[in-house]
Structures are given as structure tokens and as C-alpha cells.
Coordinates of N, CA and C and ligand atoms in Angstrom, one line a residue:
M125 N 0.8 -1.2 0.0 CA 0.0 0.0 0.0 C 0.9 1.2 0.0
A126 N 0.6 2.2 -0.9 CA 1.4 3.4 -0.9 C 1.0 4.3 0.2
E127 N 1.9 5.1 0.7 CA 1.6 6.0 1.8 C 2.3 7.4 1.5
H128 N 1.7 8.4 2.1 CA 2.3 9.7 2.1 C 2.1 10.4 3.4
V129 N 2.9 11.5 3.7 CA 2.8 12.2 4.9 C 2.2 13.6 4.7
R130 N 1.1 13.9 5.4 CA 0.5 15.2 5.4 C 1.0 16.0 6.6
V131 N 1.4 17.3 6.3 CA 2.0 18.1 7.3 C 0.9 18.5 8.3
L132 N 1.2 18.3 9.6 CA 0.2 18.7 10.7 C 0.8 19.9 11.4
L133 N 2.1 19.9 11.7 CA 2.8 21.0 12.4 C 4.0 21.4 11.7
K134 N 4.2 22.6 11.1 CA 5.3 22.9 10.3 C 6.6 23.1 11.2
E135 N 7.7 22.9 10.6 CA 9.0 22.9 11.3 C 9.1 24.2 12.1
E136 N 8.8 25.4 11.5 CA 9.0 26.7 12.2 C 8.1 26.8 13.4
D137 N 6.8 26.2 13.3 CA 5.9 26.3 14.5 C 6.4 25.4 15.6
V138 N 6.9 24.2 15.2 CA 7.5 23.3 16.3 C 8.7 24.0 16.9
D139 N 9.6 24.6 16.2 CA 10.7 25.2 16.7 C 10.4 26.4 17.7
R140 N 9.4 27.2 17.2 CA 9.0 28.3 18.0 C 8.4 27.9 19.3
R141 N 7.6 26.8 19.3 CA 7.0 26.3 20.5 C 8.0 25.7 21.5
I142 N 9.0 25.0 20.9 CA 10.1 24.4 21.8 C 10.8 25.6 22.5
Q143 N 11.1 26.7 21.7 CA 11.7 27.8 22.4 C 10.9 28.4 23.6
E144 N 9.6 28.5 23.4 CA 8.7 28.9 24.5 C 8.8 28.0 25.7
I145 N 8.7 26.7 25.4 CA 8.8 25.8 26.6 C 10.2 25.8 27.2
G146 N 11.2 25.9 26.4 CA 12.6 26.0 26.9 C 12.7 27.3 27.8
D147 N 12.1 28.4 27.4 CA 12.1 29.6 28.2 C 11.4 29.4 29.6
Q148 N 10.2 28.7 29.5 CA 9.5 28.4 30.7 C 10.2 27.5 31.7
I149 N 10.9 26.5 31.1 CA 11.7 25.6 32.0 C 12.8 26.4 32.6
S150 N 13.5 27.2 31.8 CA 14.6 28.0 32.4 C 14.2 28.9 33.5
K151 N 13.0 29.4 33.4 CA 12.4 30.3 34.5 C 12.1 29.4 35.7
D152 N 11.4 28.3 35.5 CA 11.0 27.4 36.6 C 12.1 26.8 37.3
Y153 N 13.2 26.5 36.7 CA 14.4 25.9 37.3 C 15.5 26.9 37.7
E154 N 15.2 28.1 37.7 CA 16.1 29.2 38.0 C 16.9 28.8 39.3
G155 N 18.3 28.9 39.2 CA 19.1 28.5 40.4 C 19.3 27.0 40.6
K156 N 18.8 26.2 39.7 CA 18.9 24.7 39.9 C 19.6 24.1 38.6
Q157 N 19.9 22.9 38.7 CA 20.4 22.1 37.6 C 19.3 21.2 37.2
V158 N 19.0 21.1 35.9 CA 17.9 20.2 35.5 C 18.5 19.0 34.9
H159 N 18.0 17.8 35.3 CA 18.5 16.5 34.7 C 17.5 16.0 33.8
L160 N 17.8 16.1 32.5 CA 16.9 15.6 31.5 C 17.0 14.1 31.2
I161 N 15.8 13.5 31.2 CA 15.9 12.1 30.8 C 15.2 11.9 29.5
C162 N 15.9 11.4 28.5 CA 15.3 11.1 27.2 C 14.8 9.7 27.1
V163 N 13.6 9.6 26.7 CA 13.0 8.2 26.4 C 13.2 7.9 25.0
L164 N 14.2 7.0 24.7 CA 14.6 6.7 23.3 C 13.5 5.8 22.7
K165 N 13.5 5.8 21.4 CA 14.3 6.7 20.5 C 13.5 8.0 20.2
G166 N 12.2 7.9 20.4 CA 11.3 8.9 19.9 C 11.6 10.3 20.6
G167 N 12.1 10.3 21.8 CA 12.3 11.6 22.5 C 13.6 12.3 22.1
A168 N 14.5 11.6 21.4 CA 15.8 12.1 21.1 C 15.9 13.4 20.4
F169 N 15.1 13.6 19.3 CA 15.2 14.8 18.5 C 14.6 15.9 19.3
F170 N 13.5 15.7 20.0 CA 12.9 16.8 20.9 C 13.9 17.2 22.0
M171 N 14.5 16.2 22.7 CA 15.3 16.5 23.8 C 16.5 17.4 23.4
C172 N 17.1 17.1 22.3 CA 18.3 17.8 21.8 C 17.9 19.3 21.5
E173 N 16.7 19.5 20.9 CA 16.3 20.8 20.5 C 15.9 21.6 21.8
L174 N 15.3 20.9 22.7 CA 14.8 21.5 24.0 C 16.1 21.9 24.8
A175 N 17.1 20.9 24.9 CA 18.2 21.2 25.8 C 19.0 22.4 25.3
K176 N 19.0 22.6 24.0 CA 19.8 23.7 23.4 C 19.2 25.1 23.9
R177 N 17.9 25.1 24.2 CA 17.2 26.3 24.5 C 17.0 26.5 26.0
I178 N 17.5 25.6 26.8 CA 17.4 25.8 28.3 C 18.7 26.5 28.8
T179 N 18.5 27.5 29.6 CA 19.7 28.4 30.0 C 20.2 28.1 31.4
V180 N 19.5 27.3 32.2 CA 20.1 26.8 33.5 C 21.0 25.6 33.2
P181 N 21.9 25.2 34.1 CA 22.7 24.0 33.9 C 21.9 22.8 33.6
V182 N 22.4 22.0 32.6 CA 21.6 20.8 32.1 C 22.6 19.6 32.2
S183 N 22.1 18.5 32.7 CA 22.7 17.2 32.5 C 21.7 16.3 31.8
L184 N 22.2 15.2 31.2 CA 21.4 14.4 30.4 C 21.6 12.9 30.7
D185 N 20.5 12.1 30.5 CA 20.7 10.7 30.5 C 19.6 10.1 29.6
F186 N 19.8 8.8 29.3 CA 18.9 8.2 28.3 C 18.4 6.8 28.8
M187 N 17.2 6.6 28.4 CA 16.7 5.2 28.7 C 15.8 4.7 27.5
S188 N 15.7 3.5 27.5 CA 14.9 2.9 26.4 C 13.9 1.9 26.9
V189 N 12.6 2.1 26.7 CA 11.6 1.1 27.0 C 10.9 0.6 25.8
S190 N 10.3 -0.6 25.9 CA 9.5 -1.0 24.7 C 8.2 -1.4 25.2
S191 N 7.2 -0.9 24.5 CA 5.8 -1.4 24.8 C 5.4 -2.4 23.7
Y192 N 5.2 -3.6 24.1 CA 4.8 -4.6 23.1 C 3.5 -4.3 22.4
G193 N 3.4 -4.5 21.1 CA 2.2 -4.2 20.4 C 2.4 -4.0 18.9
S194 N 1.3 -3.7 18.2 CA 1.5 -3.5 16.8 C 2.2 -2.2 16.5
A195 N 2.4 -1.9 15.2 CA 3.1 -0.7 14.9 C 2.4 0.6 15.4
T196 N 1.1 0.5 15.5 CA 0.3 1.7 15.8 C -0.4 1.7 17.2
K197 N -0.3 0.6 17.9 CA -1.0 0.6 19.3 C 0.0 0.1 20.4
S198 N -0.1 0.7 21.6 CA 0.7 0.3 22.7 C -0.1 -0.7 23.5
S199 N 0.5 -1.8 23.9 CA -0.2 -2.9 24.6 C -0.3 -2.7 26.1
G200 N 0.5 -1.8 26.7 CA 0.5 -1.6 28.1 C 1.6 -2.4 28.8
V201 N 2.2 -3.4 28.1 CA 3.2 -4.1 28.7 C 4.6 -3.4 28.4
V202 N 5.3 -3.0 29.4 CA 6.5 -2.2 29.2 C 7.7 -2.9 29.8
K203 N 8.8 -2.9 29.0 CA 10.0 -3.5 29.4 C 11.2 -2.5 29.3
I204 N 12.1 -2.5 30.3 CA 13.3 -1.6 30.1 C 14.3 -2.3 29.2
V205 N 14.6 -1.7 28.1 CA 15.6 -2.2 27.2 C 17.0 -1.6 27.5
K206 N 17.1 -0.3 27.9 CA 18.3 0.3 28.3 C 18.0 1.1 29.5
D207 N 18.7 0.9 30.6 CA 18.4 1.7 31.8 C 19.3 3.0 31.8
L208 N 19.0 3.9 32.7 CA 19.8 5.1 32.9 C 21.3 4.8 33.3
D209 N 22.2 5.6 33.0 CA 23.6 5.3 33.4 C 23.8 5.8 34.9
E210 N 23.1 6.9 35.3 CA 23.4 7.5 36.6 C 22.1 7.4 37.5
P211 N 22.4 7.4 38.8 CA 21.3 7.5 39.8 C 20.6 8.8 39.8
L212 N 19.3 8.8 40.3 CA 18.5 10.0 40.2 C 18.5 10.7 41.6
K213 N 19.1 10.1 42.6 CA 19.0 10.6 43.9 C 19.3 12.1 44.0
D214 N 18.4 12.9 44.7 CA 18.5 14.3 44.9 C 18.6 15.2 43.6
K215 N 18.3 14.6 42.5 CA 18.3 15.4 41.2 C 16.9 16.0 40.9
D216 N 17.0 17.1 40.2 CA 15.7 17.7 39.7 C 15.5 17.1 38.3
V217 N 14.7 16.1 38.2 CA 14.5 15.3 37.0 C 13.4 15.8 36.1
L218 N 13.7 15.9 34.8 CA 12.6 16.2 33.8 C 12.6 15.2 32.8
V219 N 11.5 14.4 32.7 CA 11.5 13.3 31.7 C 10.9 13.9 30.4
V220 N 11.7 13.6 29.3 CA 11.3 14.3 28.1 C 10.8 13.2 27.1
E221 N 9.6 13.3 26.7 CA 8.9 12.3 25.8 C 8.5 12.9 24.5
D222 N 8.4 12.0 23.5 CA 7.8 12.5 22.2 C 6.3 12.7 22.3
I223 N 5.7 11.7 22.9 CA 4.2 11.7 22.8 C 3.5 11.0 24.0
V224 N 2.5 11.6 24.6 CA 1.7 10.9 25.6 C 0.4 10.4 24.8
D225 N 0.2 9.1 24.8 CA -0.9 8.6 24.0 C -1.9 8.0 25.0
S226 N -1.8 6.7 25.2 CA -2.7 6.1 26.3 C -2.2 6.5 27.7
G227 N -0.9 6.8 27.8 CA -0.4 7.2 29.1 C 0.2 6.0 29.8
R228 N 0.1 4.8 29.2 CA 0.5 3.6 29.9 C 2.0 3.5 30.1
T229 N 2.8 3.8 29.1 CA 4.2 3.8 29.2 C 4.7 4.7 30.3
L230 N 4.2 5.9 30.2 CA 4.7 7.0 31.1 C 4.3 6.7 32.6
S231 N 3.1 6.3 32.8 CA 2.7 6.1 34.2 C 3.6 5.0 34.8
Y232 N 3.9 4.0 34.1 CA 4.7 3.0 34.6 C 6.2 3.5 34.8
L233 N 6.6 4.2 33.8 CA 8.0 4.8 33.9 C 8.1 5.8 35.1
L234 N 7.2 6.6 35.3 CA 7.3 7.6 36.3 C 7.3 7.0 37.7
E235 N 6.4 6.0 37.9 CA 6.4 5.3 39.2 C 7.8 4.7 39.5
M236 N 8.3 4.1 38.5 CA 9.7 3.5 38.7 C 10.7 4.5 39.0
L237 N 10.7 5.6 38.3 CA 11.8 6.6 38.5 C 11.6 7.3 39.9
K238 N 10.3 7.5 40.3 CA 10.1 8.1 41.6 C 10.7 7.3 42.7
D239 N 10.8 6.0 42.6 CA 11.3 5.1 43.6 C 12.8 5.3 43.7
R240 N 13.5 6.0 42.8 CA 14.9 6.2 42.8 C 15.3 7.4 43.6
G241 N 14.4 8.1 44.2 CA 14.7 9.2 45.1 C 15.1 10.5 44.5
P242 N 14.5 10.9 43.4 CA 14.9 12.3 42.8 C 14.3 13.4 43.8
K243 N 15.0 14.6 43.8 CA 14.4 15.6 44.5 C 13.1 16.1 44.0
S244 N 13.0 16.1 42.7 CA 11.7 16.5 42.1 C 11.7 15.7 40.8
I245 N 10.4 15.5 40.3 CA 10.3 14.8 39.0 C 9.2 15.4 38.2
K246 N 9.4 15.9 37.0 CA 8.4 16.5 36.1 C 8.4 15.9 34.7
L247 N 7.4 16.1 34.0 CA 7.3 15.5 32.7 C 7.1 16.6 31.6
C248 N 7.8 16.4 30.5 CA 7.7 17.3 29.4 C 7.5 16.5 28.1
T249 N 6.4 16.8 27.3 CA 6.2 16.1 26.1 C 6.0 17.0 24.9
L250 N 6.5 16.6 23.8 CA 6.3 17.3 22.6 C 4.9 17.3 22.2
L251 N 4.2 16.2 22.2 CA 2.8 16.0 21.8 C 2.0 15.3 22.8
D252 N 0.7 15.6 22.8 CA -0.2 14.9 23.7 C -1.5 14.7 22.9
K253 N -2.0 13.4 23.0 CA -3.3 13.1 22.4 C -4.2 12.8 23.6
P254 N -4.9 13.9 24.1 CA -5.7 13.6 25.4 C -6.9 12.7 25.1
E255 N -7.4 12.7 23.9 CA -8.6 11.8 23.7 C -8.3 10.4 23.9
R256 N -7.0 10.0 23.8 CA -6.6 8.6 23.8 C -6.2 8.1 25.2
R257 N -6.3 9.0 26.2 CA -5.8 8.6 27.5 C -6.6 7.5 28.2
V258 N -5.8 6.5 28.6 CA -6.5 5.4 29.4 C -6.1 5.4 30.8
V259 N -4.7 5.8 31.1 CA -4.2 5.9 32.4 C -3.9 7.4 32.7
D260 N -4.3 8.0 33.8 CA -4.1 9.4 34.2 C -2.5 9.7 34.3
V261 N -2.1 10.7 33.7 CA -0.7 11.1 33.8 C -0.6 12.7 33.9
D262 N 0.1 13.2 34.9 CA 0.2 14.6 35.0 C 1.3 15.1 34.1
V263 N 1.0 15.9 33.1 CA 2.0 16.4 32.2 C 2.3 17.8 32.6
D264 N 3.6 18.2 32.9 CA 3.9 19.5 33.4 C 4.1 20.5 32.2
Y265 N 4.7 20.0 31.1 CA 4.9 20.9 30.0 C 4.5 20.1 28.7
T266 N 3.6 20.7 27.9 CA 3.2 20.2 26.7 C 3.4 21.2 25.5
C267 N 4.1 20.7 24.5 CA 4.2 21.7 23.4 C 2.9 21.8 22.6
F268 N 2.4 20.6 22.2 CA 1.1 20.6 21.4 C 0.2 19.5 21.8
Q269 N -1.1 19.9 21.9 CA -2.1 18.8 22.0 C -2.6 18.6 20.5
I270 N -2.7 17.3 20.2 CA -3.1 17.0 18.8 C -4.3 16.1 18.8
P271 N -5.1 16.0 17.7 CA -6.2 15.0 17.6 C -5.7 13.6 17.5
D272 N -6.6 12.7 17.6 CA -6.3 11.3 17.6 C -5.9 10.8 16.2
E273 N -4.7 11.1 15.8 CA -4.2 10.6 14.5 C -2.8 10.1 14.7
F274 N -2.4 9.2 13.9 CA -1.1 8.6 14.0 C -0.1 9.5 13.4
V275 N 0.8 10.1 14.2 CA 1.8 11.1 13.6 C 3.2 10.5 13.6
V276 N 4.0 11.2 12.7 CA 5.4 10.8 12.5 C 6.2 12.1 12.5
G277 N 7.5 12.0 12.6 CA 8.5 13.1 12.4 C 8.9 13.6 13.8
Y278 N 10.0 14.3 13.8 CA 10.6 14.9 15.0 C 10.8 13.8 16.0
G279 N 11.2 12.6 15.6 CA 11.6 11.5 16.4 C 10.6 10.4 16.4
L280 N 9.4 10.7 16.0 CA 8.3 9.7 16.0 C 8.3 8.9 14.7
D281 N 8.1 7.6 14.9 CA 8.2 6.7 13.7 C 7.0 6.0 13.3
Y282 N 7.0 5.5 12.1 CA 6.0 4.5 11.7 C 6.9 3.4 11.1
D283 N 6.9 2.2 11.9 CA 7.8 1.1 11.5 C 9.2 1.5 11.4
Q284 N 9.7 2.4 12.3 CA 11.1 2.9 12.3 C 11.4 3.9 11.3
R285 N 10.5 4.3 10.4 CA 10.8 5.3 9.4 C 10.2 6.7 9.8
Y286 N 10.7 7.7 9.2 CA 10.2 9.1 9.3 C 10.7 9.8 10.5
R287 N 11.5 9.2 11.4 CA 11.9 9.9 12.6 C 12.6 11.2 12.3
N288 N 13.3 11.2 11.2 CA 14.2 12.4 10.8 C 13.4 13.5 10.1
L289 N 12.1 13.4 9.9 CA 11.4 14.6 9.4 C 11.5 15.7 10.3
P290 N 11.7 16.9 9.8 CA 11.9 18.1 10.7 C 10.5 18.7 11.1
Y291 N 9.4 18.1 10.8 CA 8.1 18.6 11.1 C 7.3 17.4 11.6
I292 N 6.0 17.7 12.1 CA 5.1 16.6 12.5 C 4.1 16.4 11.4
G293 N 3.9 15.1 11.0 CA 3.0 14.8 9.9 C 2.1 13.6 10.2
V294 N 1.1 13.4 9.5 CA 0.2 12.3 9.6 C 0.4 11.3 8.4
V295 N 0.6 10.0 8.7 CA 0.8 9.1 7.6 C -0.6 8.8 7.0
E296 N -0.7 8.9 5.7 CA -2.0 8.6 5.1 C -1.7 7.5 3.9
F297 N -2.7 6.6 3.8 CA -2.5 5.5 2.9 C -3.3 5.8 1.7
D298 N -2.7 5.7 0.5 CA -3.4 6.0 -0.8 C -4.3 4.8 -1.2
Ligands
IMP537 P1 1.4 5.3 25.3 O1 0.2 4.8 24.6 O2 1.1 6.6 26.0 O3 2.0 4.3 26.3 O4 2.5 5.6 24.2 C1 3.6 4.8 24.0 C2 4.4 5.1 22.8 O5 3.7 4.8 21.6 C3 4.9 6.5 22.6 O6 6.0 6.9 23.4 C4 5.3 6.5 21.2 O7 6.6 5.9 21.0 C5 4.2 5.5 20.6 N1 3.2 6.3 19.9 C6 2.0 6.7 20.4 N2 1.3 7.4 19.5 C7 2.1 7.5 18.4 C8 1.9 8.2 17.1 O8 0.9 8.9 16.8 N3 3.0 8.1 16.3 C9 4.1 7.4 16.6 N4 4.3 6.8 17.8 C10 3.3 6.8 18.7
MG538 MG1 8.0 7.3 23.2

């Protein structure tokens, strides 16, 4: 089946919004160091762009979780594929995600990270699909709320492709 990508959020709009969120984070964490946690692979593009726009001291770590399921649905079963390199004890942690969909992955992840004793833990997401929420998650920073459509680009994939698109688009099948 042939497919194409329809633009939902243009590169310049995404960049402008990340700058706004970066400014807000810099204000909120004034006088502190923020420890960004990237959830691979989807969160990588967003975290790099966000980190460049934060003006307080930043440290970074990466983790990878997989939720078993089809290409377009999360099953709710979450497994840690790569854990963090450093402990979270007494750090001001900000988890950076590409998208909050059902909320299953993040609610599991946040509970697990809270057990590691961070001083604070907040959540920042590039995209949020509120209509799809199954599990409640408190999101502290959201760049965009989007309708219930399957999106790609800026780190998000369809079957591992399209992560490198500099904008957010919707995959459509011809
Ligand atoms: P959850 O349903 O909130 O647990 O979302 C789990 C993961 O599913 C996200 O971190 C994404 O990797 C992936 N995902 C959810 N919605 C989309 C989408 O529209 N496009 C690409 N990946 C998605
Ligand atoms: Mg993700």
C-alpha cells in the first residue's frame, strides 16, 4: 500500500513552541540544575532541541523502554531495554517524551523513576493526544495537543521510518 505524509505542524511552528517551553523551563528551574531524561528513540530529537534552549545548567541521561504491540498501538506491557547510566538521587529530573498517548508507558515509567529518590520529577512532552488517555498522567509541559491521528516526524516513527522529518505529519495511505 502506498503512503504519504500530510504536514500537521510545520517545522517553524514546532521550533517556536520548543523555544517557548525552553524559556518556561529555564524560568521554573532558576538557580537549579535540571537533569533531562530522554526516552529513546522517539524523545531524542525533541530533547536535543529542547536542551539547546534551556539556559540553566543541564545534565542528560537516556533510557529505552519498549511497549509490546502492533506498529500503531501500545499494549501496556512495558520492558526496560536500556536503563539510565546515573542514579537520580536528589536530582531535579525532567522526563522528556515524544508523545503521551494512552499514558500507559509513562505512568509505569514515572512510578519506577520516583522510587529512585529524585528531589523532584516532572514531565515534558512534545505531543499529547488527550482523547486517547487510558491511564491518568500529570504532564507539566506540553508543546502541542493533537487530535487522535497517528503522527510521525521529529523523532516519531512509523515502523522505524520518518523519525528524521523536521516537522510533524500524519501518515496517510493511498
Ligand atoms: P502510550 O500509549 O502513551 O503508552 O504511548 C507509548 C508510545 O507509543 C509513545 O511513546 C510512542 O513511542 C508511541 N506512539 C503513540 N502514539 C504515536 C503516534 O501517533 N505516532 C508514533 N508513535 C506513537
Ligand atoms: Mg516514546
